CSV table of C-alpha atoms in Angstrom, one decimal:
chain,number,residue,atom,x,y,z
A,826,UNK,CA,-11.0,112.3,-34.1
A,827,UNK,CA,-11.6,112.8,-38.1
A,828,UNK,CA,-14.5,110.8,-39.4
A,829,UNK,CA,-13.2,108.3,-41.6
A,830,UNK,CA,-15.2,109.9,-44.8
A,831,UNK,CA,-13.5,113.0,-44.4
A,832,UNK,CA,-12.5,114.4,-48.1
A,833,UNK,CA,-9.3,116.0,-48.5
A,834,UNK,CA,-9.9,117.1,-51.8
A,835,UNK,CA,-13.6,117.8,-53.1
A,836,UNK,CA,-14.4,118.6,-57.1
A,837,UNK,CA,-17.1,121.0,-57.4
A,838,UNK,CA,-19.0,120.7,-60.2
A,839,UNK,CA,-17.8,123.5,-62.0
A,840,UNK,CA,-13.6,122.3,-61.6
A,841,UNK,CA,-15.3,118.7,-62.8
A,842,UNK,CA,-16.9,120.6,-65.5
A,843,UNK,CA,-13.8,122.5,-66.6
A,844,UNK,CA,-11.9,119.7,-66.2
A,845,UNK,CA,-13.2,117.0,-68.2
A,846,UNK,CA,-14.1,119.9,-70.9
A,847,UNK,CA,-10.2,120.4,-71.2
A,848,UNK,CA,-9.2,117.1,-71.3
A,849,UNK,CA,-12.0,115.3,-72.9
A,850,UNK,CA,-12.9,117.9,-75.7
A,851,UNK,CA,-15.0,115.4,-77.9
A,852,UNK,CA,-17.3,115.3,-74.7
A,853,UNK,CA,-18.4,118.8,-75.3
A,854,UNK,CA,-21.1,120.5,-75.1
A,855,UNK,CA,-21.2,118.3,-71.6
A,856,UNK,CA,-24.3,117.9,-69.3
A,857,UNK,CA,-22.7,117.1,-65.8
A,858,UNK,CA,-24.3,115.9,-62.8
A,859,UNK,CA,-23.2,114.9,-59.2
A,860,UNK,CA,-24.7,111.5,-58.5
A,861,UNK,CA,-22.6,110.6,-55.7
A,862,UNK,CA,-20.1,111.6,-51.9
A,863,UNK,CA,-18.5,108.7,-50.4
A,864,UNK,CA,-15.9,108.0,-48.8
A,865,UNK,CA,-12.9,108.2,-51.4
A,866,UNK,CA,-14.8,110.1,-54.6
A,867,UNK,CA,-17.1,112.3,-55.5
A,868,UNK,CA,-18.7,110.7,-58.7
A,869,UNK,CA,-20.4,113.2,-61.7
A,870,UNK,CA,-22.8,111.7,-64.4
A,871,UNK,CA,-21.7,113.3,-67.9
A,872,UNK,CA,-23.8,113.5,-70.7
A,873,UNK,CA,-26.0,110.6,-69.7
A,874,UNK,CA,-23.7,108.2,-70.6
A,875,UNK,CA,-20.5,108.5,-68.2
A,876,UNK,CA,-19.7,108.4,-64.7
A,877,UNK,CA,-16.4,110.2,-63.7
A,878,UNK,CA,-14.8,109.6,-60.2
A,879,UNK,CA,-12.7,112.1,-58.6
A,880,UNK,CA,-10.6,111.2,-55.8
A,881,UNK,CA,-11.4,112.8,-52.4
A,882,UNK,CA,-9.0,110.9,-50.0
A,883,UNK,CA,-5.2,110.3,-50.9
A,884,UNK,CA,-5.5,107.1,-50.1
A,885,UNK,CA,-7.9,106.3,-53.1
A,886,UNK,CA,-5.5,107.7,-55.7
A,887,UNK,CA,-3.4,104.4,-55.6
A,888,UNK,CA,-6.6,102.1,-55.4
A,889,UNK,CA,-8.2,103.9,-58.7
A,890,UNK,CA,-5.4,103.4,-60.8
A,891,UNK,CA,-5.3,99.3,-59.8
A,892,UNK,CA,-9.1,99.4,-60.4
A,893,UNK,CA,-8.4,100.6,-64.0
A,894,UNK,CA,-5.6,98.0,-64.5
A,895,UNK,CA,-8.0,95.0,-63.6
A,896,UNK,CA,-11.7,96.0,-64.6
A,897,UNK,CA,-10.8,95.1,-68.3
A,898,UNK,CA,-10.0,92.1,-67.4
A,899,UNK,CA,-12.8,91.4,-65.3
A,900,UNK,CA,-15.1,93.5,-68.3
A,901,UNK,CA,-13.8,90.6,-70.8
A,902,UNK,CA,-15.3,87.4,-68.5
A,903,UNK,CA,-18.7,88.1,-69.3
A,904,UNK,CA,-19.9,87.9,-66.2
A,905,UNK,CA,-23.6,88.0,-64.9
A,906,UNK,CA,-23.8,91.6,-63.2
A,907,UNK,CA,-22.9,94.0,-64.9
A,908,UNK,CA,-19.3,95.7,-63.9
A,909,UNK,CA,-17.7,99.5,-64.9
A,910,UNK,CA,-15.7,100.4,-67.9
A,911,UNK,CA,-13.2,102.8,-67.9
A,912,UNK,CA,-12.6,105.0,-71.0
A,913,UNK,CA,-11.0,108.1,-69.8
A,914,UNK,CA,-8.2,108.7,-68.3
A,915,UNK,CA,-7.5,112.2,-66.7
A,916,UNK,CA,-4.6,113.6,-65.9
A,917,UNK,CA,-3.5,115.7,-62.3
A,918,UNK,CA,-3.9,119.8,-63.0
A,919,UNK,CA,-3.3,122.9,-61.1
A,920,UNK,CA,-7.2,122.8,-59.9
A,921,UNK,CA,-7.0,119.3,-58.8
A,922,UNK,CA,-3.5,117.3,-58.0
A,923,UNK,CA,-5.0,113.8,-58.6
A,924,UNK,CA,-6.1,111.4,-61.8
A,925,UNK,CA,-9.6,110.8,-62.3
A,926,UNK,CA,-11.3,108.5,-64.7
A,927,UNK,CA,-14.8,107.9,-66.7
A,928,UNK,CA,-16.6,104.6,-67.3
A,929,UNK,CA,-19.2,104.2,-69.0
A,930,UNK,CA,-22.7,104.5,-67.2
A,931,UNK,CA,-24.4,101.4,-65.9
A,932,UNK,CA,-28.2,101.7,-66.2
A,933,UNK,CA,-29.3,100.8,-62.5
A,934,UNK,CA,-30.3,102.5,-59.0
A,935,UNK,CA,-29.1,101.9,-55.7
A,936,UNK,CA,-31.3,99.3,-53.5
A,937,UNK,CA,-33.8,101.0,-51.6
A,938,UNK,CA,-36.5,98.8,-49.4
A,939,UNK,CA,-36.7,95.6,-51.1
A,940,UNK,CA,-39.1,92.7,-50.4
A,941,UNK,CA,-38.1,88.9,-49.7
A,942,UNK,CA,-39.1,87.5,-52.6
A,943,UNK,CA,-36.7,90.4,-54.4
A,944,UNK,CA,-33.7,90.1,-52.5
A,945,UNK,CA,-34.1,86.0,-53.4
A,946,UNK,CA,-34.6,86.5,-56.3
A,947,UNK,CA,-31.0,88.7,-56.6
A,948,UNK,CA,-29.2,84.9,-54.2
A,949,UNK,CA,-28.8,83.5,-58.2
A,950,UNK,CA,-26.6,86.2,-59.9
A,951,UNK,CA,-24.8,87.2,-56.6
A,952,UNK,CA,-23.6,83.4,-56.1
A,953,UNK,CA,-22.6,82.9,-60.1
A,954,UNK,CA,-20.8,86.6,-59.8
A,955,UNK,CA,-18.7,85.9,-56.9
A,956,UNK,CA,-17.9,82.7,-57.8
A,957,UNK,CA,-16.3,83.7,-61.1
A,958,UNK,CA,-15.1,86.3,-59.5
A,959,UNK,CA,-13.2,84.4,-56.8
A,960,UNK,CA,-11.9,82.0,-58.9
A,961,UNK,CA,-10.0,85.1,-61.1
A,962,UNK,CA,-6.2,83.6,-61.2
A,963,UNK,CA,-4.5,85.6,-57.7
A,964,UNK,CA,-1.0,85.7,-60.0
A,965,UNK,CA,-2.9,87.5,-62.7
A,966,UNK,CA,-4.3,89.7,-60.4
A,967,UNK,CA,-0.9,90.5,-58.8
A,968,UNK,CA,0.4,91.0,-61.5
A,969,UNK,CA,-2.0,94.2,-62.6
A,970,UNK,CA,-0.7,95.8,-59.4
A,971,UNK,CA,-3.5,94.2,-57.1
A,972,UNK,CA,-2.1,93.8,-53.2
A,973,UNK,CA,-3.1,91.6,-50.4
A,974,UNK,CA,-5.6,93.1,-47.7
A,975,UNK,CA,-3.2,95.7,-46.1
A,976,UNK,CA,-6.1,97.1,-44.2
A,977,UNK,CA,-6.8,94.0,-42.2
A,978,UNK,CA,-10.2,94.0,-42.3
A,979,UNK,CA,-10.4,91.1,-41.2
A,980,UNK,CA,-8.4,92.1,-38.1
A,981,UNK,CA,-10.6,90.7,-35.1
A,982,UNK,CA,-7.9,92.9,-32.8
A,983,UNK,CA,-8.3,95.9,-34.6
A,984,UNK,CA,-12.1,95.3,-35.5
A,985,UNK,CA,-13.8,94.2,-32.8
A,986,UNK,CA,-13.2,97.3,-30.3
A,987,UNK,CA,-14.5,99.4,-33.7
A,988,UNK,CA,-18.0,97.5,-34.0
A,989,UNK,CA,-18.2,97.5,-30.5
A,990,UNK,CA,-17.7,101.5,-30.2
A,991,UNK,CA,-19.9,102.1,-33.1
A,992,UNK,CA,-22.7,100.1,-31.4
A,993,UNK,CA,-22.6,102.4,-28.8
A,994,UNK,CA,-22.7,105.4,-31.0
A,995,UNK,CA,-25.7,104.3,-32.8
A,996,UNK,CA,-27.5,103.6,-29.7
A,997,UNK,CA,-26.3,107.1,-28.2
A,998,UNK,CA,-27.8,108.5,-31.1
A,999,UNK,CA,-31.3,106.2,-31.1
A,1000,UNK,CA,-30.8,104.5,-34.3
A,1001,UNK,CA,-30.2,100.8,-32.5
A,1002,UNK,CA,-32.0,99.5,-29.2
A,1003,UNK,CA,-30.9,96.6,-28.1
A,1004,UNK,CA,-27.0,94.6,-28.8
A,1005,UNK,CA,-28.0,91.8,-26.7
A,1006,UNK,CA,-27.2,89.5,-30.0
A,1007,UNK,CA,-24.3,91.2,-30.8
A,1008,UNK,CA,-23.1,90.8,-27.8
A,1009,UNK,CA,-22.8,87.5,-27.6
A,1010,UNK,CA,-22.0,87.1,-31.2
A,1011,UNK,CA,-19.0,89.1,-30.2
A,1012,UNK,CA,-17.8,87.2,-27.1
A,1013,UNK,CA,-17.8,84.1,-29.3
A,1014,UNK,CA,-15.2,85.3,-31.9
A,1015,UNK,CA,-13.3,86.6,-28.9
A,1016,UNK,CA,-13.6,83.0,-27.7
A,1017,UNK,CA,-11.7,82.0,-30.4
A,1018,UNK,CA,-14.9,80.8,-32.6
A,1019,UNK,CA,-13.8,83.0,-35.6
A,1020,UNK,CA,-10.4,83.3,-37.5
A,1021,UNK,CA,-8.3,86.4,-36.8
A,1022,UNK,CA,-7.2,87.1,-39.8
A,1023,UNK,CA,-4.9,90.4,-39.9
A,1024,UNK,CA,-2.8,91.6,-42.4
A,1025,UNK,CA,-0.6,88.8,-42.8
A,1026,UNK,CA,-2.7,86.3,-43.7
A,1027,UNK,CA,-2.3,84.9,-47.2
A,1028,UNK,CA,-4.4,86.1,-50.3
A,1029,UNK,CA,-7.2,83.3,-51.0
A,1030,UNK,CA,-8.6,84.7,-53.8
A,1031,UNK,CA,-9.3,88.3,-55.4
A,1032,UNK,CA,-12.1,90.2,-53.6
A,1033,UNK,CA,-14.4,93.3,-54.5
A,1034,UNK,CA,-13.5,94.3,-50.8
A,1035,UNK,CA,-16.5,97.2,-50.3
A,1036,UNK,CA,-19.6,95.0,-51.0
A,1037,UNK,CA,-22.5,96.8,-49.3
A,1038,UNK,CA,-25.3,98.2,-50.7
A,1039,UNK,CA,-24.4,102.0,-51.8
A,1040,UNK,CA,-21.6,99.4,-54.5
A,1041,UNK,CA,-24.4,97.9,-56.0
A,1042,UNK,CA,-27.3,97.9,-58.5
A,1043,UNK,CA,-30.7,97.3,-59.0
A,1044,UNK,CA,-32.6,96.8,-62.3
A,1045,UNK,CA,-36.2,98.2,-63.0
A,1046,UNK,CA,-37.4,94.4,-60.7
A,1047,UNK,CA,-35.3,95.2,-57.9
A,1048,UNK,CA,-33.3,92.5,-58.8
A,1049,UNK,CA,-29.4,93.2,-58.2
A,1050,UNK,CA,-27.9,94.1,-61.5
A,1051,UNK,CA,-24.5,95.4,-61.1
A,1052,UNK,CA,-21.4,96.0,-59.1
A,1053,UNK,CA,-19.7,99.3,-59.1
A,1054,UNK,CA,-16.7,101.3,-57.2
A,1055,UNK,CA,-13.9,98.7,-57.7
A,1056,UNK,CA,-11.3,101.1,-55.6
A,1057,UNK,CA,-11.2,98.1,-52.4
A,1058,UNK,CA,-10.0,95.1,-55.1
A,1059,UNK,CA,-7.5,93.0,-53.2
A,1060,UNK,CA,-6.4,89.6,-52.7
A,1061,UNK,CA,-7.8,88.5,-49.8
A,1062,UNK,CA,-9.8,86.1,-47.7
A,1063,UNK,CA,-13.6,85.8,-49.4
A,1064,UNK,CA,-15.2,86.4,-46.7
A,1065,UNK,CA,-15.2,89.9,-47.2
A,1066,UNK,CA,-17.2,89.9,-50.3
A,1067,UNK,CA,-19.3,87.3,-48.7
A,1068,UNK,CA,-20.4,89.7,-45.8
A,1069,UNK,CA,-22.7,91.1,-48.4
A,1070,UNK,CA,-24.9,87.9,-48.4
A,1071,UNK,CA,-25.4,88.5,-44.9
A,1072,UNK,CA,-26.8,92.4,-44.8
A,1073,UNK,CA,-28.9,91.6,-47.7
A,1074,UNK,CA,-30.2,87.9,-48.5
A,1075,UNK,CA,-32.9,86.5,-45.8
A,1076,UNK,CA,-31.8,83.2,-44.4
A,1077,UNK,CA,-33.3,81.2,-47.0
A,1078,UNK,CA,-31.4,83.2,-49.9
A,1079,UNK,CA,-28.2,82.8,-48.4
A,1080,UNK,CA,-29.2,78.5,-48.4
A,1081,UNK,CA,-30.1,79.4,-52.7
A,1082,UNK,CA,-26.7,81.4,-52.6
A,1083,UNK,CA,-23.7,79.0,-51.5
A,1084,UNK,CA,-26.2,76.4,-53.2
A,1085,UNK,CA,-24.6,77.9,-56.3
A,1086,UNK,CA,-21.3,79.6,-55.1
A,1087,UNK,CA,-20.1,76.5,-53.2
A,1088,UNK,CA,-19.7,74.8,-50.1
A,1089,UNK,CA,-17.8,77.4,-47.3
A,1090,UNK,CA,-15.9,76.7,-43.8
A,1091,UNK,CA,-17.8,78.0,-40.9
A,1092,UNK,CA,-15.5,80.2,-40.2
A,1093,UNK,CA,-15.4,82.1,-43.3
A,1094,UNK,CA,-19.2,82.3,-43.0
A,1095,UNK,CA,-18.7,83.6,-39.6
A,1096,UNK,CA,-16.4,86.2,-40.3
A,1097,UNK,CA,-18.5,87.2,-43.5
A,1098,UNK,CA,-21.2,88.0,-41.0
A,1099,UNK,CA,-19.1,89.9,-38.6
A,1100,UNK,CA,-17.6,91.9,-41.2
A,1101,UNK,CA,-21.5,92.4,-42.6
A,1102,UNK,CA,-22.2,94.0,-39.2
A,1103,UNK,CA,-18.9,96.1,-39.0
A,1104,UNK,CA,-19.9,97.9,-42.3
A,1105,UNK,CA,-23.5,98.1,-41.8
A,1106,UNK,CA,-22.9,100.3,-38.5
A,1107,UNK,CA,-20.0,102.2,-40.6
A,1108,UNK,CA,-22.5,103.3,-42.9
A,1109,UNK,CA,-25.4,103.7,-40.3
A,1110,UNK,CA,-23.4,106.0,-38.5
A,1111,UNK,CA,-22.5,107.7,-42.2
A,1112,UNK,CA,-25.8,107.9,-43.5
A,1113,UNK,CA,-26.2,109.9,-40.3
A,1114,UNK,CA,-24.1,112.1,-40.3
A,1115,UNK,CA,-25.5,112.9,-43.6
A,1116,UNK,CA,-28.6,112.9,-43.0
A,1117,UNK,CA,-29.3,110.9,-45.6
A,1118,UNK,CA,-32.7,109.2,-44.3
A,1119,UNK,CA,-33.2,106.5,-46.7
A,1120,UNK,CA,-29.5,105.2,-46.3
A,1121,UNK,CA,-30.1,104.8,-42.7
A,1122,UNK,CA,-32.9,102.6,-43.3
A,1123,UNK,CA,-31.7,100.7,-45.3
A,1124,UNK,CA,-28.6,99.8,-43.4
A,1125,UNK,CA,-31.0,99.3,-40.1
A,1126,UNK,CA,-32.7,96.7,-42.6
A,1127,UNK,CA,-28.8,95.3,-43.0
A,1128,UNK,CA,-28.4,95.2,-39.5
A,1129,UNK,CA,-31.4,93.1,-38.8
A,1130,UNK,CA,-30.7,90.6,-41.3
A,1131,UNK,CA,-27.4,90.2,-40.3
A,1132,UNK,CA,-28.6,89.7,-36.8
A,1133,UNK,CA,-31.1,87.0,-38.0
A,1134,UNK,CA,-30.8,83.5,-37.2
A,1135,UNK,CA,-28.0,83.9,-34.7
């Protein structure tokens, strides 16, 4: 079976560089720099003050050019972490068959470890982001080209046999010892103690959709700072962008955080933390296959909070 990151298209660094040379001529002389391989782009830094995304998966093509409708508009609400830009706009070429685009470079790093008092102290801006952000008119969004949830992601039929599989792989492969808590947490949305909610179910608000911790920020405090890689945006059910609160606030930020953001049913929470766990093992088993040593810590640290106080 392909892995789900698979790349069907990857821009070396010279096609980037030749490229955004051709299209972008007031660019040059250009300094280029890969920062970045996940799953839909490969992402160059250009003269310390850009970030281009290329494509690597059809199925991004689509979700870059609604990200570019919408970030202005998000760009324009002032809101407290910091979002992308985009400025340029490439166009498909004989080297590479897809648009890419540029935004300007947020000044940040990825989360690495982080203590508790700096992962409470990022509860604040996380609650007043998503609330703004949730609140962002769904007819407005719809009407820059943003579509419901057409991934289910939500889909306890479809989702439940994946975090279940991927449990097993991680353990296979040493990285997780013991699903006793999942296990149960599991057989209780089988039992009907979360919502399934599939790709039908209406559009409550608009979401991020890919909150985790390779999408956002960090200042020179460790405090979250910004929110990048837009390409999931959808109307959707909140609990999506809400699983973030679970794989990286301790129990007592996530009290601060819907302090602020507002009182949530228990089954939204419930499915936040489910879909916290989904992703975390997603990109456990990622960061493995790329040996990329620091993500896989970091999403063990996910896992663990997301397992705490169940």
């Amino acid at each position: 079976m392909a892995k789900p990151w698979a790349a069907e298209q990857i821009v070396t660094n010279d096609v980037a560089l030749e490229l955004i040379s051709k299209q972008f001529p007031e660019l040059v002389p250009l300094t280029i720099k890969l920062i970045g391989e996940g799953f839909d782009n490969t992402v160059y830094q250009v003269n310390q003050q850009y970030v281009f995304r290329f494509p690597r998966r059809s199925i991004a093509v689509d979700l870059l050019l609604v990200e570019c409708a919408l970030l202005p508009h998000l760009f324009s609400l002032g809101l407290p972490l910091m979002v992308s830009e985009p400025v340029f706009f490439g166009k498909p070429e004989e080297r590479y068959s897809w648009p890419f685009v540029g935004y300007r470079f947020i000044e940040g790093e990825s989360p690495g470890a982080a203590t508790v008092d700096q992962r409470m102290q990022s509860a604040r801006p996380l609650a007043q982001f998503l609330s703004i952000l949730h609140r962002f008119p769904v007819e407005k969004a719809k009407e820059l080209g943003v579509q419901n949830d057409l991934l289910g992601r939500l889909d306890l039929a479809k989702r439940l046999s994946q975090v279940d599989s991927n449990m097993n792989k991680a353990m296979e492969l040493g990285l997780s010892r013991d699903r006793r808590v999942l296990d149960s947490f599991l057989s209780s949305l089988r039992d009907g103690g979360g919502d399934n909610s599939g790709t039908g179910s209406p559009p409550k608000c608009l979401v991020h959709g890919d909150l985790h911790i390779r999408n956002v920020l960090v200042d020179e405090n460790h405090i979250i700072s910004g929110v990048i890689d837009w390409g999931d945006v959808h109307t959707g059910d909140p609990a999506v962008d809400l699983s973030f609160v679970y794989s990286y606030l301790p129990p007592e930020g996530r009290s601060l955080f819907f302090s602020i953001y507002g009182e949530t049913e228990e089954s939204t929470l419930k499915l936040a933390r489910f879909r916290s766990i989904h992703i975390s093992l997603l990109l456990l088993l990622y960061g493995y296959d790329q040996q990329d040593d620091v993500l896989v810590a970091a999403t063990q640290d996910s896992l663990k909070l997301a397992f705490e106080d169940l």
